[in-house]
Short mmCIF file of C-alpha atoms in Angstrom, two decimals:
data_model
loop_
_atom_site.label_atom_id
_atom_site.label_comp_id
_atom_site.label_asym_id
_atom_site.label_seq_id
_atom_site.Cartn_x
_atom_site.Cartn_y
_atom_site.Cartn_z
CA UNK A 1 307.61 91.10 -116.13
CA UNK A 2 308.55 93.58 -113.25
CA UNK A 3 305.00 94.70 -112.94
CA UNK A 4 303.82 91.11 -112.38
CA UNK A 5 306.57 90.59 -109.72
CA UNK A 6 305.36 93.77 -107.90
CA UNK A 7 301.95 92.82 -108.02
CA UNK A 8 302.46 89.32 -106.37
CA UNK A 9 304.48 91.00 -103.50
CA UNK A 10 301.89 93.45 -102.83
CA UNK A 11 299.21 90.66 -102.69
CA UNK A 12 301.34 88.64 -100.19
CA UNK A 13 301.75 91.57 -97.81
CA UNK A 14 297.93 92.40 -97.76
CA UNK A 15 297.22 88.86 -97.09
CA UNK A 16 299.57 88.71 -94.08
CA UNK A 17 298.01 91.72 -92.72
CA UNK A 18 294.68 90.54 -92.85
CA UNK A 19 295.74 87.24 -91.23
CA UNK A 20 297.21 89.32 -88.41
CA UNK A 21 293.82 91.06 -87.72
CA UNK A 22 292.03 88.00 -87.58
CA UNK A 23 294.14 86.47 -85.04
CA UNK A 24 294.17 89.38 -82.85
CA UNK A 25 290.53 89.55 -82.80
CA UNK A 26 290.21 85.99 -81.69
CA UNK A 27 292.61 86.40 -78.84
CA UNK A 28 290.44 89.18 -77.55
CA UNK A 29 287.44 87.01 -77.21
CA UNK A 30 286.61 85.75 -73.39
CA UNK A 31 287.21 82.03 -72.98
CA UNK A 32 284.18 79.93 -72.19
CA UNK A 33 283.78 78.73 -68.38
CA UNK A 34 285.25 75.38 -67.61
CA UNK A 35 282.55 72.63 -67.63
CA UNK A 36 281.19 71.90 -64.13
CA UNK A 37 282.45 68.69 -62.90
CA UNK A 38 280.40 66.09 -60.89
CA UNK A 39 281.79 65.61 -57.33
CA UNK A 40 282.99 62.00 -56.74
CA UNK A 41 280.90 61.07 -53.77
CA UNK A 42 283.19 57.93 -53.06
CA UNK A 43 286.15 60.08 -52.54
CA UNK A 44 287.35 60.61 -48.96
CA UNK A 45 286.71 64.18 -47.40
CA UNK A 46 289.54 66.55 -47.55
CA UNK A 47 291.73 66.50 -44.43
CA UNK A 48 291.07 69.64 -42.24
CA UNK A 49 293.63 72.52 -42.51
CA UNK A 50 294.69 75.06 -39.85
CA UNK A 51 291.75 77.41 -39.48
CA UNK A 52 289.17 74.90 -40.39
CA UNK A 53 286.19 74.37 -37.93
CA UNK A 54 286.91 71.96 -34.94
CA UNK A 55 285.91 68.41 -35.23
CA UNK A 56 282.55 67.60 -34.31
CA UNK A 57 281.58 65.00 -31.59
CA UNK A 58 280.23 62.99 -34.32
CA UNK A 59 283.64 62.91 -36.13
CA UNK A 60 285.26 62.28 -32.70
CA UNK A 61 282.93 59.20 -32.30
CA UNK A 62 283.53 57.86 -35.78
CA UNK A 63 287.41 57.58 -34.83
CA UNK A 64 287.89 54.13 -33.03
CA UNK A 65 291.58 53.71 -33.75
CA UNK A 66 294.49 56.17 -33.84
CA UNK A 67 296.50 56.28 -36.96
CA UNK A 68 300.25 56.51 -36.40
CA UNK A 69 302.62 57.64 -39.45
CA UNK A 70 305.66 55.57 -39.79
CA UNK A 71 308.86 57.69 -40.52
CA UNK A 72 309.66 55.89 -43.81
CA UNK A 73 306.45 57.05 -45.41
CA UNK A 74 304.71 53.84 -45.39
CA UNK A 75 301.09 53.46 -44.70
CA UNK A 76 299.82 54.29 -41.17
CA UNK A 77 299.31 51.72 -38.64
CA UNK A 78 295.92 51.32 -36.86
CA UNK A 79 296.60 51.20 -32.88
CA UNK A 80 293.72 49.99 -30.96
CA UNK A 81 292.62 52.17 -28.01
CA UNK A 82 293.39 50.56 -24.53
CA UNK A 83 290.04 48.87 -22.88
CA UNK A 84 288.38 50.88 -20.46
CA UNK A 85 289.12 49.33 -16.89
CA UNK A 86 286.31 48.40 -14.54
CA UNK A 87 286.26 50.10 -11.16
CA UNK A 88 285.45 47.50 -8.52
CA UNK A 89 282.88 48.30 -5.79
CA UNK A 90 284.74 49.36 -2.36
CA UNK A 91 285.22 46.41 0.08
CA UNK A 92 284.30 48.52 3.25
CA UNK A 93 280.79 47.42 4.16
CA UNK A 94 280.38 45.04 1.22
CA UNK A 95 279.15 42.28 3.38
CA UNK A 96 276.48 44.75 4.70
CA UNK A 97 275.43 45.49 1.39
CA UNK A 98 274.95 41.84 0.48
CA UNK A 99 273.24 41.12 3.83
CA UNK A 100 269.70 40.57 2.29
CA UNK A 101 271.31 38.05 -0.06
CA UNK A 102 272.87 36.04 2.80
CA UNK A 103 269.88 36.19 4.97
CA UNK A 104 267.67 34.86 2.32
CA UNK A 105 269.64 31.68 2.07
CA UNK A 106 270.56 31.29 5.83
CA UNK A 107 267.27 32.04 7.71
CA UNK A 108 266.65 28.41 8.19
CA UNK A 109 269.41 28.34 11.04
CA UNK A 110 268.75 31.64 12.80
CA UNK A 111 264.88 31.69 12.37
CA UNK A 112 264.67 27.98 13.22
CA UNK A 113 266.46 28.66 16.60
CA UNK A 114 264.39 31.57 17.42
CA UNK A 115 261.03 29.65 16.57
CA UNK A 116 262.24 26.95 19.08
CA UNK A 117 263.37 29.18 21.80
CA UNK A 118 260.09 31.16 21.58
CA UNK A 119 258.14 28.02 22.85
CA UNK A 120 256.44 28.36 26.12
CA UNK A 121 257.78 25.36 27.59
CA UNK A 122 261.49 24.29 26.53
CA UNK A 123 261.42 20.83 27.56
CA UNK A 124 264.07 18.23 26.66
CA UNK A 125 262.39 17.38 23.20
CA UNK A 126 262.69 21.07 22.45
CA UNK A 127 266.29 21.11 23.39
CA UNK A 128 267.06 18.10 21.06
CA UNK A 129 265.37 19.86 18.30
CA UNK A 130 267.58 22.80 18.78
CA UNK A 131 270.62 20.49 18.78
CA UNK A 132 269.21 18.87 15.51
CA UNK A 133 268.86 22.22 13.94
CA UNK A 134 272.40 23.20 14.76
CA UNK A 135 273.80 19.84 13.33
CA UNK A 136 271.82 19.94 10.25
CA UNK A 137 273.53 23.48 9.91
CA UNK A 138 276.81 21.98 9.81
CA UNK A 139 278.01 23.72 12.96
CA UNK A 140 279.56 20.67 14.23
CA UNK A 141 278.96 18.39 17.38
CA UNK A 142 281.42 19.98 19.76
CA UNK A 143 280.25 23.53 18.92
CA UNK A 144 276.62 22.65 19.16
CA UNK A 145 276.97 21.11 22.60
CA UNK A 146 278.63 24.29 23.64
CA UNK A 147 275.80 26.43 22.18
CA UNK A 148 273.18 24.41 23.80
CA UNK A 149 274.61 24.48 27.11
CA UNK A 150 275.05 28.14 26.95
CA UNK A 151 271.64 28.71 25.87
CA UNK A 152 270.04 26.54 28.55
CA UNK A 153 271.73 28.40 31.05
CA UNK A 154 270.97 31.85 29.93
CA UNK A 155 267.22 31.05 29.26
CA UNK A 156 266.93 29.59 32.89
CA UNK A 157 268.45 32.86 34.28
CA UNK A 158 266.54 35.08 32.15
CA UNK A 159 263.05 33.77 32.94
CA UNK A 160 260.69 35.75 30.79
CA UNK A 161 261.54 35.54 27.13
CA UNK A 162 260.43 38.20 24.84
CA UNK A 163 261.31 38.16 20.91
CA UNK A 164 263.74 40.97 21.42
CA UNK A 165 265.67 39.28 24.39
CA UNK A 166 265.64 35.95 22.39
CA UNK A 167 267.24 37.49 19.57
CA UNK A 168 269.79 39.32 21.60
CA UNK A 169 270.47 36.30 23.55
CA UNK A 170 270.83 34.17 20.59
CA UNK A 171 273.15 36.73 18.76
CA UNK A 172 275.62 36.96 21.73
CA UNK A 173 276.10 33.15 21.77
CA UNK A 174 276.49 32.81 17.94
CA UNK A 175 279.06 35.55 17.99
CA UNK A 176 281.06 33.80 20.50
CA UNK A 177 280.91 30.55 18.34
CA UNK A 178 281.94 32.49 15.25
CA UNK A 179 284.45 34.49 17.12
CA UNK A 180 284.99 38.41 17.19
CA UNK A 181 288.55 38.67 18.45
CA UNK A 182 290.19 36.84 15.53
CA UNK A 183 292.46 38.97 13.08
CA UNK A 184 290.66 38.38 9.64
CA UNK A 185 292.84 40.74 7.60
CA UNK A 186 294.11 39.28 4.72
CA UNK A 187 297.97 39.93 5.16
CA UNK A 188 299.41 41.65 1.87
CA UNK A 189 301.57 44.47 3.32
CA UNK A 190 304.63 43.07 4.76
CA UNK A 191 306.53 45.81 6.52
CA UNK A 192 309.84 44.94 5.22
CA UNK A 193 309.50 44.31 1.42
CA UNK A 194 307.23 44.70 -1.56
CA UNK A 195 305.37 42.56 -2.80
CA UNK A 196 303.05 40.66 -0.38
CA UNK A 197 302.58 37.14 -1.73
CA UNK A 198 299.50 35.31 -1.31
CA UNK A 199 298.89 31.68 -2.54
CA UNK A 200 295.41 30.39 -3.19
CA UNK A 201 294.79 26.62 -2.88
CA UNK A 202 291.75 24.33 -3.05
CA UNK A 203 290.21 21.54 -5.07
CA UNK A 204 289.10 22.27 -8.55
CA UNK A 205 285.55 23.07 -8.68
CA UNK A 206 285.31 25.08 -5.45
CA UNK A 207 285.75 28.44 -7.42
CA UNK A 208 289.46 28.73 -6.60
CA UNK A 209 290.36 30.63 -9.57
CA UNK A 210 287.37 32.86 -9.77
CA UNK A 211 288.21 33.68 -6.40
CA UNK A 212 291.58 34.65 -7.23
CA UNK A 213 290.34 36.95 -9.72
CA UNK A 214 287.83 38.35 -7.37
CA UNK A 215 290.15 38.94 -4.61
CA UNK A 216 292.24 40.76 -7.18
CA UNK A 217 289.40 43.11 -7.58
CA UNK A 218 289.23 43.40 -3.69
CA UNK A 219 292.71 44.55 -3.50
CA UNK A 220 292.43 46.86 -6.49
CA UNK A 221 289.28 48.46 -4.92
CA UNK A 222 291.64 49.18 -1.77
CA UNK A 223 294.11 50.91 -3.89
CA UNK A 224 296.58 48.15 -4.24
CA UNK A 225 298.53 46.86 -7.57
CA UNK A 226 298.53 43.22 -8.34
CA UNK A 227 300.19 40.60 -10.33
CA UNK A 228 298.56 37.28 -11.01
CA UNK A 229 300.33 33.91 -11.37
CA UNK A 230 298.42 31.28 -13.18
CA UNK A 231 300.12 28.45 -11.65
CA UNK A 232 297.22 25.95 -12.46
CA UNK A 233 298.71 24.75 -15.58
CA UNK A 234 297.04 21.50 -15.66
CA UNK A 235 293.49 22.94 -16.41
CA UNK A 236 293.38 24.11 -19.91
CA UNK A 237 291.11 27.33 -19.14
CA UNK A 238 292.44 28.28 -15.77
CA UNK A 239 295.17 30.57 -17.23
CA UNK A 240 292.91 32.17 -19.75
CA UNK A 241 290.16 32.74 -17.01
CA UNK A 242 292.37 34.31 -14.63
CA UNK A 243 293.95 36.47 -17.33
CA UNK A 244 290.41 37.72 -18.09
CA UNK A 245 289.99 38.79 -14.61
CA UNK A 246 293.13 40.58 -14.45
CA UNK A 247 292.60 42.44 -17.47
CA UNK A 248 289.29 43.80 -16.29
CA UNK A 249 291.06 45.83 -13.42
CA UNK A 250 294.46 46.27 -15.11
CA UNK A 251 296.52 43.44 -13.19
CA UNK A 252 299.17 41.68 -15.13
CA UNK A 253 299.11 38.08 -15.46
CA UNK A 254 302.00 35.68 -15.57
CA UNK A 255 301.29 32.35 -17.27
CA UNK A 256 303.31 29.38 -18.64
CA UNK A 257 302.86 26.61 -21.05
CA UNK A 258 300.04 24.45 -20.70
CA UNK A 259 300.93 21.36 -18.48
CA UNK A 260 304.00 23.38 -17.54
CA UNK A 261 305.77 23.28 -14.17
CA UNK A 262 303.57 25.15 -11.85
CA UNK A 263 306.53 26.05 -9.44
CA UNK A 264 308.15 27.79 -12.23
CA UNK A 265 305.04 30.08 -13.03
CA UNK A 266 304.80 30.89 -9.43
CA UNK A 267 308.61 31.91 -9.26
CA UNK A 268 308.19 34.05 -12.43
CA UNK A 269 305.17 35.75 -11.00
CA UNK A 270 306.79 36.95 -7.94
CA UNK A 271 310.02 37.99 -9.93
CA UNK A 272 307.93 39.92 -12.05
CA UNK A 273 306.04 41.42 -9.35
CA UNK A 274 309.04 42.51 -7.54
CA UNK A 275 310.38 44.08 -10.95
CA UNK A 276 307.20 45.96 -11.36
CA UNK A 277 307.11 47.19 -7.94
CA UNK A 278 303.57 45.97 -7.31
CA UNK A 279 302.01 45.73 -3.87
CA UNK A 280 300.61 42.00 -4.12
CA UNK A 281 301.26 38.94 -5.99
CA UNK A 282 298.38 36.36 -6.10
CA UNK A 283 299.29 32.76 -7.00
CA UNK A 284 296.50 30.39 -8.31
CA UNK A 285 297.49 26.83 -7.72
CA UNK A 286 296.36 23.35 -9.01
CA UNK A 287 293.70 21.76 -7.14
CA UNK A 288 293.87 18.13 -8.45
CA UNK A 289 293.07 15.37 -5.74
CA UNK A 290 293.93 12.37 -7.97
CA UNK A 291 296.47 11.21 -5.35
CA UNK A 292 297.09 12.84 -1.93
CA UNK A 293 300.83 12.30 -2.33
CA UNK A 294 301.06 13.97 -5.65
CA UNK A 295 298.97 16.75 -4.46
CA UNK A 296 301.29 17.28 -1.44
CA UNK A 297 304.44 16.94 -3.61
CA UNK A 298 303.12 19.70 -6.19
CA UNK A 299 301.86 22.22 -3.57
CA UNK A 300 305.01 21.80 -1.46
CA UNK A 301 307.16 22.48 -4.39
CA UNK A 302 305.55 25.68 -5.34
CA UNK A 303 305.57 26.94 -1.64
CA UNK A 304 309.49 26.11 -1.53
CA UNK A 305 310.26 27.67 -4.82
CA UNK A 306 308.09 30.89 -4.08
CA UNK A 307 310.01 31.12 -0.67
CA UNK A 308 313.35 31.59 -2.50
CA UNK A 309 312.07 35.15 -3.20
CA UNK A 310 310.42 35.80 0.27
CA UNK A 311 308.05 33.93 2.89
CA UNK A 312 304.36 33.66 1.92
CA UNK A 313 302.28 36.13 3.58
CA UNK A 314 298.94 34.31 3.30
CA UNK A 315 297.94 30.69 2.28
CA UNK A 316 294.16 30.85 1.51
CA UNK A 317 292.06 27.66 1.33
CA UNK A 318 289.20 27.93 -0.77
CA UNK A 319 286.17 25.75 0.26
CA UNK A 320 282.93 25.29 -1.40
CA UNK A 321 280.28 25.97 1.32
CA UNK A 322 277.65 23.87 -0.01
CA UNK A 323 279.82 20.72 0.37
CA UNK A 324 279.25 20.91 4.25
CA UNK A 325 281.21 18.11 6.01
CA UNK A 326 282.91 17.03 2.87
CA UNK A 327 284.74 20.21 2.75
CA UNK A 328 286.30 19.51 6.15
CA UNK A 329 287.81 16.43 4.62
CA UNK A 330 289.50 18.44 1.93
CA UNK A 331 290.42 21.18 4.60
CA UNK A 332 292.53 18.48 6.15
CA UNK A 333 294.41 17.33 3.28
CA UNK A 334 295.40 20.66 2.42
CA UNK A 335 296.57 21.64 5.99
CA UNK A 336 298.97 18.80 5.82
CA UNK A 337 300.57 20.25 2.63
CA UNK A 338 300.85 23.84 3.55
CA UNK A 339 300.12 26.03 6.56
CA UNK A 340 296.83 27.38 5.92
CA UNK A 341 296.23 30.82 7.30
CA UNK A 342 292.87 31.88 6.24
CA UNK A 343 289.85 30.29 4.87
CA UNK A 344 287.49 31.56 1.82
CA UNK A 345 284.09 30.16 1.69
CA UNK A 346 282.41 30.35 -1.68
CA UNK A 347 278.86 29.61 -2.78
CA UNK A 348 277.46 30.53 0.61
CA UNK A 349 274.36 32.21 -0.95
CA UNK A 350 273.12 28.88 -2.32
CA UNK A 351 272.01 25.60 -0.43
CA UNK A 352 275.22 26.13 2.07
CA UNK A 353 274.50 26.00 5.97
CA UNK A 354 275.95 28.85 7.67
CA UNK A 355 277.24 26.71 10.59
CA UNK A 356 280.06 25.73 8.33
CA UNK A 357 281.85 28.88 9.25
CA UNK A 358 281.95 27.48 12.77
CA UNK A 359 283.00 24.15 11.91
CA UNK A 360 285.78 24.81 9.37
CA UNK A 361 287.41 27.30 11.93
CA UNK A 362 287.31 24.84 14.57
CA UNK A 363 288.74 22.12 12.47
CA UNK A 364 291.71 24.05 11.25
CA UNK A 365 292.10 26.54 13.72
CA UNK A 366 292.35 29.51 11.57
CA UNK A 367 289.58 32.24 10.62
CA UNK A 368 287.20 32.56 7.69
CA UNK A 369 288.63 35.61 5.87
CA UNK A 370 286.43 36.01 2.87
CA UNK A 371 283.22 34.68 1.76
CA UNK A 372 281.63 34.38 -1.74
CA UNK A 373 277.86 35.39 -1.85
CA UNK A 374 276.98 35.13 -5.60
CA UNK A 375 278.20 34.90 -9.12
CA UNK A 376 278.88 38.62 -9.44
CA UNK A 377 282.25 40.08 -9.79
CA UNK A 378 282.11 41.96 -6.64
CA UNK A 379 280.21 39.36 -4.54
CA UNK A 380 283.30 38.39 -2.70
CA UNK A 381 283.34 40.07 0.78
CA UNK A 382 285.62 40.44 3.85
CA UNK A 383 284.11 38.32 6.47
CA UNK A 384 282.52 40.50 9.38
CA UNK A 385 281.01 38.37 12.33
CA UNK A 386 278.42 40.81 13.24
CA UNK A 387 277.05 41.35 9.86
CA UNK A 388 277.08 37.57 9.34
CA UNK A 389 275.30 36.72 12.59
CA UNK A 390 272.78 39.49 12.06
CA UNK A 391 272.07 37.95 8.64
CA UNK A 392 271.62 34.63 10.14
CA UNK A 393 268.84 35.81 12.77
CA UNK A 394 267.48 38.50 10.76
CA UNK A 395 265.98 41.92 12.24
#
């Protein structure tokens, strides 16, 4: 019995030893390489770490927004990049650059007069034709008579008339009518305060709101900062239109609710302009002519409310040059409401007659300060008498 037990113990010990050897040999064998995984092409690329290569121009172009991480660990917020502001053309010499456009539409006046004056015999019929040419060009009756009388005298004294002499003669007399000794500066820099305050008035349809936006570009081009007041609250698109003009050059626009109180918007615009420390506040006003009394009350109120801040530096009347003598009727109405200090003639590149410059100045006793010569953003130019007359009579 003892022998059997001994044999069993020996067998167990031998089997245990053999098992240990097998396990040991298995541990010594190298593990097989891990299976090659297929990359996930839909996964986003890993973020670059310090020491990685610099971001390529293509990567920079791909980024159109900036991601800002929030402190609480929530998802990043996309912040849109600010719009690129436009750089308006400098105003110095702008009318000279637009001279070709002006001369194409206005040569009927200057060239017509030169043709008549070049006739060999200037009889009464010819002088009547000269008068008709001036009247057709909207110069006006009184200025026309003055110009014809001056031309008669000068031609009589001159005797012989070469083309160069006639052109010089006509240029001198037209400059006298247009006026070269008048201050045509748009007053935007009062000496004792900021900002300068400019109110723009005119009938809807004359390009009033567009002119206000273009004037903002003129001021920005001259290095001024601007706030726009959208006080034409009765025309639905006026505030949006003005704000678009302002955003192009970085000018802030103050607006109110549709059909709201225009005077309140104008007041807030000047207030914000003072708080922001800008150079100029431009106020676009309503131009409804349903009733003369209503218009007078409305514009009068805007003027009174604005002047609680400071006096108006400029009141610019916008007139459509193509309306001719009808524009003078509008001018009279607005002159009764507010003290007009300057005139803006728009659409002078179309069928407008150049003589309207003379007529409207005589009618109101205030100078033309700006003229619009096209639909482009920088087609509003400071009025320069010499460049204007040169465009009328050509080279």
